[in-house]
Coordinates of C-alpha atoms in Angstrom, one line a residue:
M1 CA 1.2 69.2 -6.7
P2 CA -0.5 66.4 -4.7
R3 CA 0.4 62.9 -5.7
P4 CA -2.5 61.1 -7.4
K5 CA -3.9 58.3 -5.4
A6 CA -4.0 54.8 -6.9
E7 CA -7.3 53.0 -7.1
R8 CA -7.8 50.6 -4.2
P9 CA -7.9 47.2 -5.9
V10 CA -10.1 44.3 -4.8
P11 CA -8.3 41.0 -4.1
P12 CA -9.2 38.3 -6.5
P13 CA -11.0 35.3 -5.0
A14 CA -9.0 32.2 -4.7
C15 CA -12.1 30.1 -5.4
R16 CA -15.6 30.8 -6.6
R17 CA -17.1 30.6 -3.2
S18 CA -20.7 30.5 -4.3
L19 CA -20.0 27.5 -6.5
A20 CA -17.7 25.8 -4.1
A21 CA -20.0 26.1 -1.1
G22 CA -23.1 25.2 -3.1
G23 CA -22.6 23.5 -6.4
L24 CA -19.8 21.1 -5.7
G25 CA -21.0 20.1 -2.3
L26 CA -24.5 19.6 -3.5
A27 CA -23.3 17.6 -6.5
A28 CA -21.3 15.3 -4.2
A29 CA -24.2 14.9 -1.8
A30 CA -26.7 14.3 -4.7
Y31 CA -24.4 11.6 -6.2
V32 CA -24.2 9.7 -3.0
G33 CA -27.9 10.1 -2.2
V34 CA -29.0 9.0 -5.7
D35 CA -26.8 6.0 -5.6
Y36 CA -28.2 5.0 -2.2
L37 CA -31.7 4.8 -3.9
S38 CA -30.5 1.6 -5.5
R39 CA -31.2 -0.1 -2.2
T40 CA -34.4 1.7 -1.3
S41 CA -36.1 2.5 -4.6
P42 CA -34.4 0.8 -7.6
S43 CA -36.9 2.2 -10.2
L44 CA -36.2 5.8 -9.1
H45 CA -32.5 5.1 -9.0
G46 CA -32.7 3.8 -12.6
R47 CA -34.1 7.1 -13.7
L48 CA -32.0 9.5 -11.6
Q49 CA -28.6 8.0 -11.9
P50 CA -28.3 8.5 -15.7
A51 CA -29.6 12.1 -15.2
I52 CA -27.0 13.0 -12.6
W53 CA -24.2 11.4 -14.7
A54 CA -25.3 13.4 -17.7
A55 CA -25.6 16.6 -15.7
L56 CA -22.1 16.2 -14.4
A57 CA -20.7 15.5 -17.8
L58 CA -22.5 18.4 -19.5
A59 CA -21.3 20.8 -16.7
T60 CA -17.7 19.7 -17.2
A61 CA -17.9 20.0 -21.0
A62 CA -19.5 23.4 -20.9
R63 CA -16.9 24.8 -18.5
A64 CA -13.8 23.2 -20.1
P65 CA -13.4 25.8 -22.9
F66 CA -13.1 28.6 -20.3
Y67 CA -10.5 26.8 -18.2
R68 CA -7.3 28.9 -18.0
R69 CA -4.8 26.3 -17.0
W70 CA -4.8 23.7 -19.8
D71 CA -1.1 24.4 -20.3
A72 CA -0.4 23.2 -16.7
E73 CA -2.7 20.2 -17.3
I74 CA -0.6 19.2 -20.3
R75 CA 2.6 19.5 -18.4
A76 CA 1.1 17.4 -15.5
A77 CA -0.1 14.7 -17.9
P78 CA 3.2 12.6 -18.1
W79 CA 3.4 12.5 -14.3
F80 CA -0.2 11.5 -14.1
L81 CA 0.3 8.6 -16.5
A82 CA 3.5 7.6 -14.6
A83 CA 1.5 7.6 -11.3
M84 CA -1.2 5.4 -13.0
I85 CA 1.4 2.9 -14.1
F86 CA 2.9 2.8 -10.7
M87 CA -0.5 2.3 -9.1
F88 CA -1.4 -0.6 -11.5
A89 CA 1.9 -2.2 -10.6
A90 CA 1.2 -1.9 -6.9
L91 CA -2.3 -3.3 -7.4
L92 CA -0.9 -6.3 -9.4
C93 CA 1.7 -7.0 -6.7
E94 CA -1.0 -6.8 -4.0
A95 CA -3.4 -9.1 -5.9
I96 CA -0.7 -11.8 -6.2
S97 CA 0.2 -11.5 -2.5
V98 CA -3.5 -11.7 -1.5
R99 CA -3.8 -15.0 -3.4
F100 CA -0.6 -16.3 -1.9
V101 CA -1.5 -15.6 1.8
S102 CA -5.0 -17.1 1.2
S103 CA -3.7 -20.3 -0.4
V104 CA -0.4 -21.2 1.2
L105 CA -1.8 -22.7 4.4
G106 CA -4.7 -24.6 2.7
L107 CA -8.4 -24.7 3.3
R108 CA -8.1 -26.8 6.5
W109 CA -6.2 -24.0 8.2
H110 CA -8.9 -21.5 7.3
R111 CA -11.7 -23.7 8.6
S112 CA -10.0 -24.6 11.9
T113 CA -8.3 -21.3 12.9
A114 CA -10.5 -19.0 15.1
P115 CA -10.7 -15.3 14.4
L116 CA -8.6 -13.0 16.5
P117 CA -10.3 -11.3 19.5
D118 CA -11.3 -7.8 18.5
T119 CA -12.4 -5.4 21.2
G120 CA -13.8 -3.0 18.5
Q121 CA -16.3 -5.7 17.5
W122 CA -17.2 -6.3 21.1
L123 CA -17.9 -2.5 21.6
L124 CA -20.2 -2.4 18.5
L125 CA -22.1 -5.4 19.7
A126 CA -22.5 -3.8 23.2
L127 CA -23.7 -0.6 21.6
N128 CA -26.3 -2.5 19.6
E129 CA -27.9 -3.6 22.9
R130 CA -28.1 0.0 24.2
L131 CA -28.7 2.3 21.3
P132 CA -32.2 2.9 19.8
Q133 CA -32.9 0.6 16.9
T134 CA -33.2 3.5 14.5
V135 CA -29.6 4.5 15.3
V136 CA -28.5 0.9 14.9
Y137 CA -30.2 0.6 11.5
L138 CA -28.4 3.9 10.4
L139 CA -25.1 2.5 11.5
R140 CA -25.7 -0.7 9.5
A141 CA -26.9 1.1 6.4
H142 CA -24.8 0.8 3.2
I143 CA -24.7 4.5 2.6
I144 CA -21.4 4.7 0.9
S145 CA -19.0 2.2 -0.7
L146 CA -15.5 2.2 -2.3
H147 CA -16.7 3.4 -5.8
H148 CA -18.4 6.4 -4.2
Y149 CA -15.1 7.6 -2.7
L150 CA -13.4 7.1 -6.1
M151 CA -16.2 9.1 -7.8
L152 CA -16.0 11.9 -5.2
F153 CA -12.4 12.3 -5.9
I154 CA -13.0 12.4 -9.7
M155 CA -15.5 15.2 -9.1
L156 CA -13.0 17.0 -6.9
G157 CA -10.3 16.8 -9.7
F158 CA -12.7 18.1 -12.3
S159 CA -13.7 21.0 -10.0
A160 CA -10.4 22.7 -11.0
F161 CA -12.4 23.8 -14.1
F162 CA -14.6 25.9 -11.7
D163 CA -11.6 27.2 -9.6
C164 CA -12.7 25.2 -6.6
I165 CA -9.3 23.6 -6.2
K166 CA -5.9 24.8 -7.2
G167 CA -5.1 23.5 -10.7
P168 CA -3.9 21.5 -12.4
G169 CA -6.5 18.9 -11.8
L170 CA -4.1 16.2 -13.0
G171 CA -1.8 17.4 -10.3
I172 CA -4.1 16.3 -7.5
G173 CA -4.8 13.2 -9.5
T174 CA -1.1 12.4 -9.6
R175 CA -0.8 13.0 -5.9
Y176 CA -3.8 10.7 -5.2
M177 CA -2.6 7.8 -7.3
F178 CA 1.0 8.1 -6.1
A179 CA -0.1 8.1 -2.4
M180 CA -2.4 5.2 -3.2
A181 CA 0.3 3.2 -4.9
V182 CA 2.8 3.8 -2.0
G183 CA 0.0 2.8 0.5
R184 CA -0.8 -0.4 -1.4
F185 CA 2.9 -1.4 -1.4
L186 CA 3.1 -0.7 2.3
R187 CA -0.1 -2.7 2.9
T188 CA 1.2 -5.6 0.8
I189 CA 4.5 -5.7 2.7
T190 CA 2.5 -5.6 6.0
F191 CA 0.0 -8.4 5.4
V192 CA 2.4 -10.7 3.6
S193 CA 4.9 -10.5 6.4
T194 CA 2.6 -12.2 9.0
I195 CA -0.5 -14.2 7.9
L196 CA -3.5 -13.5 10.1
P197 CA -6.8 -15.4 10.1
S198 CA -9.9 -13.8 8.6
A199 CA -12.7 -12.5 10.7
R200 CA -14.9 -14.6 8.4
P201 CA -13.7 -18.2 8.7
W202 CA -16.0 -19.5 5.9
C203 CA -14.6 -17.1 3.3
A204 CA -11.9 -19.2 1.8
A205 CA -14.0 -22.3 1.4
A206 CA -16.7 -20.3 -0.4
R207 CA -14.3 -18.4 -2.7
Y208 CA -11.3 -20.7 -3.5
K209 CA -10.7 -24.2 -4.8
I210 CA -7.3 -24.5 -3.2
P211 CA -6.0 -27.8 -1.7
D212 CA -6.9 -28.7 1.9
H213 CA -3.3 -29.3 2.9
P214 CA -0.6 -26.5 3.3
H215 CA 2.1 -25.8 0.8
A216 CA 5.4 -27.5 1.3
W217 CA 6.9 -24.3 2.6
A218 CA 4.3 -24.1 5.4
Q219 CA 4.7 -27.9 6.1
K220 CA 8.4 -27.4 6.7
Y221 CA 8.5 -24.0 8.5
Y222 CA 5.2 -23.6 10.2
A223 CA 2.7 -26.5 10.6
P224 CA 4.8 -28.8 12.8
Y225 CA 5.5 -26.0 15.3
A226 CA 2.1 -24.3 15.2
S227 CA 0.5 -25.8 18.3
D228 CA 3.1 -27.8 20.2
P229 CA 4.9 -25.6 22.8
R230 CA 7.8 -28.0 23.1
A231 CA 8.3 -28.0 19.3
I232 CA 8.2 -24.2 19.3
R233 CA 10.8 -24.1 22.1
R234 CA 13.0 -26.6 20.3
V235 CA 13.0 -24.8 17.0
I236 CA 13.9 -21.6 18.8
L237 CA 16.8 -23.2 20.6
V238 CA 18.3 -25.0 17.5
D239 CA 17.2 -22.2 15.1
M240 CA 16.7 -24.7 12.3
P241 CA 13.6 -26.5 10.9
Y242 CA 13.6 -30.2 11.6
A243 CA 10.1 -31.2 10.3
I244 CA 9.7 -33.7 7.4
V245 CA 7.5 -32.5 4.5
Q246 CA 4.7 -34.9 3.9
N247 CA 3.9 -36.4 0.5
Y248 CA 0.6 -35.4 -1.1
S249 CA -0.8 -36.1 -4.5
D250 CA 0.7 -34.2 -7.4
H251 CA -0.5 -30.6 -7.8
Y252 CA -2.1 -29.2 -10.9
R253 CA 0.5 -27.3 -12.9
P254 CA -0.9 -25.4 -15.9
D255 CA 1.2 -24.0 -18.7
W256 CA 1.7 -20.3 -17.9
A257 CA 4.9 -19.9 -20.0
H258 CA 7.1 -17.1 -18.6
M259 CA 4.7 -16.7 -15.7
S260 CA 5.1 -20.3 -14.5
F261 CA 7.1 -19.1 -11.5
L262 CA 3.7 -18.1 -10.0
I263 CA 2.4 -21.7 -9.9
D264 CA 3.8 -22.4 -6.5
I265 CA 2.7 -19.0 -5.2
L266 CA -0.9 -19.1 -6.4
R267 CA -1.5 -22.9 -6.1
P268 CA -4.0 -23.1 -8.9
S269 CA -6.5 -25.9 -9.4
A270 CA -7.9 -27.3 -12.7
G271 CA -11.4 -25.9 -12.0
E272 CA -10.2 -22.3 -11.7
G273 CA -9.3 -21.8 -15.3
P274 CA -6.0 -21.8 -17.3
S275 CA -5.1 -18.1 -16.9
W276 CA -2.9 -16.8 -14.0
Y277 CA -4.5 -13.4 -14.3
H278 CA -7.9 -14.9 -13.9
L279 CA -6.8 -16.3 -10.6
V280 CA -5.4 -13.0 -9.4
N281 CA -8.5 -11.1 -10.5
K282 CA -10.7 -13.5 -8.5
A283 CA -8.6 -13.0 -5.3
G284 CA -10.6 -9.8 -4.6
G285 CA -10.2 -8.7 -1.0
G286 CA -8.7 -12.1 -0.1
C287 CA -9.7 -14.4 2.7
N288 CA -7.2 -13.4 5.4
D289 CA -7.0 -10.4 7.5
L290 CA -5.2 -7.9 5.3
I291 CA -3.8 -5.3 7.6
Y292 CA -4.5 -2.5 6.9
S293 CA -7.9 -2.0 5.2
G294 CA -7.6 -1.0 1.6
H295 CA -11.2 0.3 1.5
M296 CA -10.5 2.6 4.5
F297 CA -7.3 3.7 3.0
V298 CA -9.0 4.9 -0.2
A299 CA -11.7 6.6 1.9
V300 CA -9.2 8.5 4.0
L301 CA -7.2 9.7 0.9
T302 CA -10.5 11.0 -0.6
A303 CA -11.4 12.7 2.6
M304 CA -8.0 14.3 2.9
A305 CA -8.2 15.6 -0.7
W306 CA -11.6 17.1 0.0
T307 CA -10.6 18.7 3.3
G308 CA -8.3 21.2 1.8
H309 CA -5.2 22.8 3.3
P310 CA -5.4 26.6 3.4
Y311 CA -2.3 28.7 3.5
V312 CA -2.0 32.5 3.8
Q313 CA 0.2 34.7 1.7
T314 CA 0.9 38.2 3.2
F315 CA 2.2 41.1 1.2
L316 CA 4.1 43.8 3.0
C317 CA 5.1 47.4 2.3
H318 CA 8.7 48.7 2.1
N319 CA 10.6 51.9 1.5
Q320 CA 8.0 54.6 1.9
G321 CA 5.2 53.4 -0.2
S322 CA 6.9 51.0 -2.6
V323 CA 4.8 47.9 -2.4
I324 CA 6.3 44.5 -2.6
R325 CA 3.1 42.6 -3.5
P326 CA 1.1 41.4 -6.5
P327 CA -0.5 44.4 -8.3
L328 CA -4.1 43.5 -7.3
L329 CA -3.5 43.4 -3.6
T330 CA -3.3 46.3 -1.2
C331 CA -0.4 47.0 1.1
G332 CA -0.3 44.7 4.1
S333 CA -3.2 42.6 2.8
A334 CA -3.3 38.8 3.2
L335 CA -4.8 36.4 0.6
A336 CA -6.0 33.1 2.0
L337 CA -5.6 30.4 -0.6
E338 CA -6.6 26.8 -0.6
E339 CA -5.1 23.8 -2.3
A340 CA -8.5 22.1 -2.4
Y341 CA -12.1 22.6 -1.4
G342 CA -12.6 22.6 2.3
G343 CA -16.3 23.5 2.7
W344 CA -19.1 21.9 4.6
I345 CA -19.2 18.7 2.5
S346 CA -15.7 17.7 3.6
V347 CA -17.0 17.4 7.2
G348 CA -19.7 15.2 5.9
I349 CA -17.2 13.0 4.0
W350 CA -15.2 12.5 7.3
F351 CA -18.4 11.3 9.0
L352 CA -18.9 8.9 6.1
V353 CA -15.4 7.7 6.6
L354 CA -16.1 6.9 10.2
H355 CA -19.4 5.3 9.2
S356 CA -17.5 3.1 6.7
A357 CA -14.9 2.2 9.4
Q358 CA -17.5 0.9 11.9
R359 CA -19.3 -0.9 9.2
E360 CA -16.1 -2.7 8.1
I361 CA -15.7 -3.8 11.7
R362 CA -19.4 -4.6 12.2
E363 CA -19.6 -6.8 9.1
R364 CA -16.3 -8.5 10.0
Y365 CA -14.5 -7.6 6.8
H366 CA -11.6 -6.3 8.9
Y367 CA -10.5 -6.1 12.5
S368 CA -10.5 -2.7 14.3
A369 CA -6.8 -2.4 14.0
D370 CA -7.0 -2.5 10.2
C371 CA -9.3 0.5 10.1
V372 CA -7.3 2.4 12.7
V373 CA -4.0 1.9 10.9
A374 CA -5.6 2.7 7.5
I375 CA -6.8 6.1 8.9
Y376 CA -3.4 7.3 10.2
V377 CA -1.4 5.9 7.3
G378 CA -3.8 7.6 4.8
I379 CA -3.4 10.9 6.6
L380 CA 0.3 10.6 6.8
L381 CA 0.8 9.6 3.2
W382 CA -1.4 12.5 2.0
R383 CA 0.7 14.9 4.1
V384 CA 4.1 13.7 2.9
T385 CA 3.1 13.7 -0.8
G386 CA 2.3 17.4 -0.8
F387 CA 5.4 18.0 -3.0
I388 CA 3.6 16.4 -5.9
W389 CA 0.6 18.7 -6.1
S390 CA 1.5 22.1 -4.7
T391 CA 3.0 24.8 -7.0
R392 CA 3.1 27.5 -4.4
D393 CA 6.7 26.9 -3.4
S394 CA 8.0 27.0 -7.0
D395 CA 5.8 29.9 -7.8
Q396 CA 6.9 31.9 -4.8
A397 CA 10.6 31.1 -5.5
R398 CA 10.2 32.5 -9.1
R399 CA 8.5 35.6 -7.7
L400 CA 11.3 36.1 -5.2
A401 CA 14.0 35.6 -7.8
K402 CA 12.3 38.2 -10.0
L403 CA 11.9 40.6 -7.1
D404 CA 15.6 40.4 -6.3
E405 CA 16.3 41.1 -9.9
V406 CA 14.1 44.3 -10.1
Q407 CA 14.6 45.5 -6.5
N408 CA 16.9 48.4 -7.3
R409 CA 14.7 49.6 -10.2
L410 CA 11.7 49.3 -7.9
F411 CA 13.3 51.5 -5.2
H412 CA 14.4 54.1 -7.8
A413 CA 10.9 54.2 -9.2
A414 CA 9.5 54.7 -5.7
K415 CA 11.8 57.6 -5.0
D416 CA 10.8 59.2 -8.3
S417 CA 7.1 58.6 -7.5
D418 CA 6.8 56.8 -10.9
I419 CA 3.6 54.9 -10.2
D420 CA 3.5 53.5 -13.8
E421 CA 7.0 52.1 -13.5
I422 CA 6.2 50.5 -10.1
R423 CA 3.1 48.9 -11.5
G424 CA 5.0 47.6 -14.5
L425 CA 7.7 46.1 -12.3
L426 CA 5.3 44.5 -9.9
N427 CA 3.4 43.0 -12.9
E428 CA 6.7 41.5 -14.0
V429 CA 7.2 40.0 -10.5
E430 CA 3.6 38.6 -10.5
M431 CA 4.0 37.2 -14.0
A432 CA 7.3 35.5 -13.1
G433 CA 5.3 33.2 -10.8
Q434 CA 2.9 32.2 -13.6
P435 CA 3.8 29.2 -15.8
K436 CA 4.5 30.1 -19.4
K437 CA 2.1 29.1 -22.1
T438 CA 4.0 26.9 -24.6
F439 CA 1.2 25.0 -26.4
S440 CA -0.9 26.0 -29.3
Q441 CA -4.7 26.4 -29.0
G442 CA -5.2 23.3 -31.2
V443 CA -3.1 21.1 -29.0
I444 CA -4.9 22.4 -25.9
L445 CA -8.3 21.8 -27.3
S446 CA -7.4 18.3 -28.5
F447 CA -5.9 17.4 -25.1
A448 CA -8.9 18.8 -23.3
A449 CA -11.3 16.7 -25.4
F450 CA -9.2 13.6 -25.0
M451 CA -8.7 14.0 -21.3
I452 CA -12.4 14.6 -20.5
T453 CA -13.6 11.7 -22.7
F454 CA -10.9 9.3 -21.4
T455 CA -11.5 10.1 -17.7
L456 CA -15.3 9.7 -17.9
L457 CA -15.1 6.5 -19.9
F458 CA -12.4 5.1 -17.6
A459 CA -14.6 5.9 -14.6
L460 CA -17.7 4.2 -16.2
L461 CA -15.7 1.1 -17.2
A462 CA -14.1 0.9 -13.8
F463 CA -17.4 1.0 -12.0
S464 CA -19.1 -1.4 -14.4
L465 CA -16.4 -4.0 -15.0
T466 CA -14.9 -4.3 -11.5
S467 CA -16.3 -5.3 -8.2
N468 CA -17.4 -2.2 -6.4
G469 CA -14.9 0.0 -8.2

């Protein structure tokens, strides 16, 4: 009797391609385009921006009840919160260090120290003389800013609801925040190690009310040896400071209680308010060259998240027809999966990253080196943090362990031509790679409502209460 043929199954799509190629990319482009209207048509922007925010929120809320990976989201939530705390600690450390490097040498140093020569700035000025004015205007246009990159990433995280990225969405959020926190710590260590003059010499005088004279540390270890070659040679030979610290008027010392140790670091003045946190919050981007660029670092992380990293899983046949594969794939087939969306809009985001880089240099917020370093540090950190948001290794390990367990039974079923037994065993192998559902429906619904509301409100407050996100 001839053996009945099994139906040829169709591989399941790893992502809803029609939505990924159309909806998500168009939503991202629409958000950036509508926000750019604030510079060209403020009245139209005032009508369209609430509409696009409402459309995004409604689409997310409508899709959330049908999302299949809320269990994974709940398990990822503690790591997400830990990454947020880590990031906030990194940002606080960075803000204190920004104020320190901007105030330790005093305003006189900021006024008198020339910016460093930057060949990237020279190149852009030379291109301005040769390119058509339309192209120059396009290069100067404020198309995208920091808060756009942050919003683009939030949209990418929520696209897990639509199967455009590999869930959980909080997993990619954890990876993003952890990479950003590590990058911020590395940036802080870099710019606090050697103080470089700003490409905007007027910045400190316009932003700060710090003393004109340098701090006692700088008076003892830097100022006397800054411009005299003989003094520099002498301090190298004796390897000991020999300058005498000058006497200036008493500094203002507010009562910061247990935070009083920051007084010598932040050098506050009476006109800047009594709160240490207020001084740190006003530091903003600082008034020194902070290598590497924080704006570019965020932009590169967002672009890397959107680019996607496809991997191919191939399923082979063994032992005369017994198939070592998930039950929905044919023998010898390969399923191309993606950790994130990698469609046409990701190419556009990389062009926007390059546009942001040349505008940072053109407007002298950073030197060219800052943008170059931010690009390769962002790419490197996103690559090395892949262990945070990538379940394929653990899933595959569970499948292989289960396959070893049922291997003999699978071979016996193949010899006996027991198709139902083969299918059942392969289903067990496939299900072994799926996370177990351990939360009740009520817990899942409550968590879903809280997470969506919290994220949207957090994004709105971040964009409205902070400077440029």
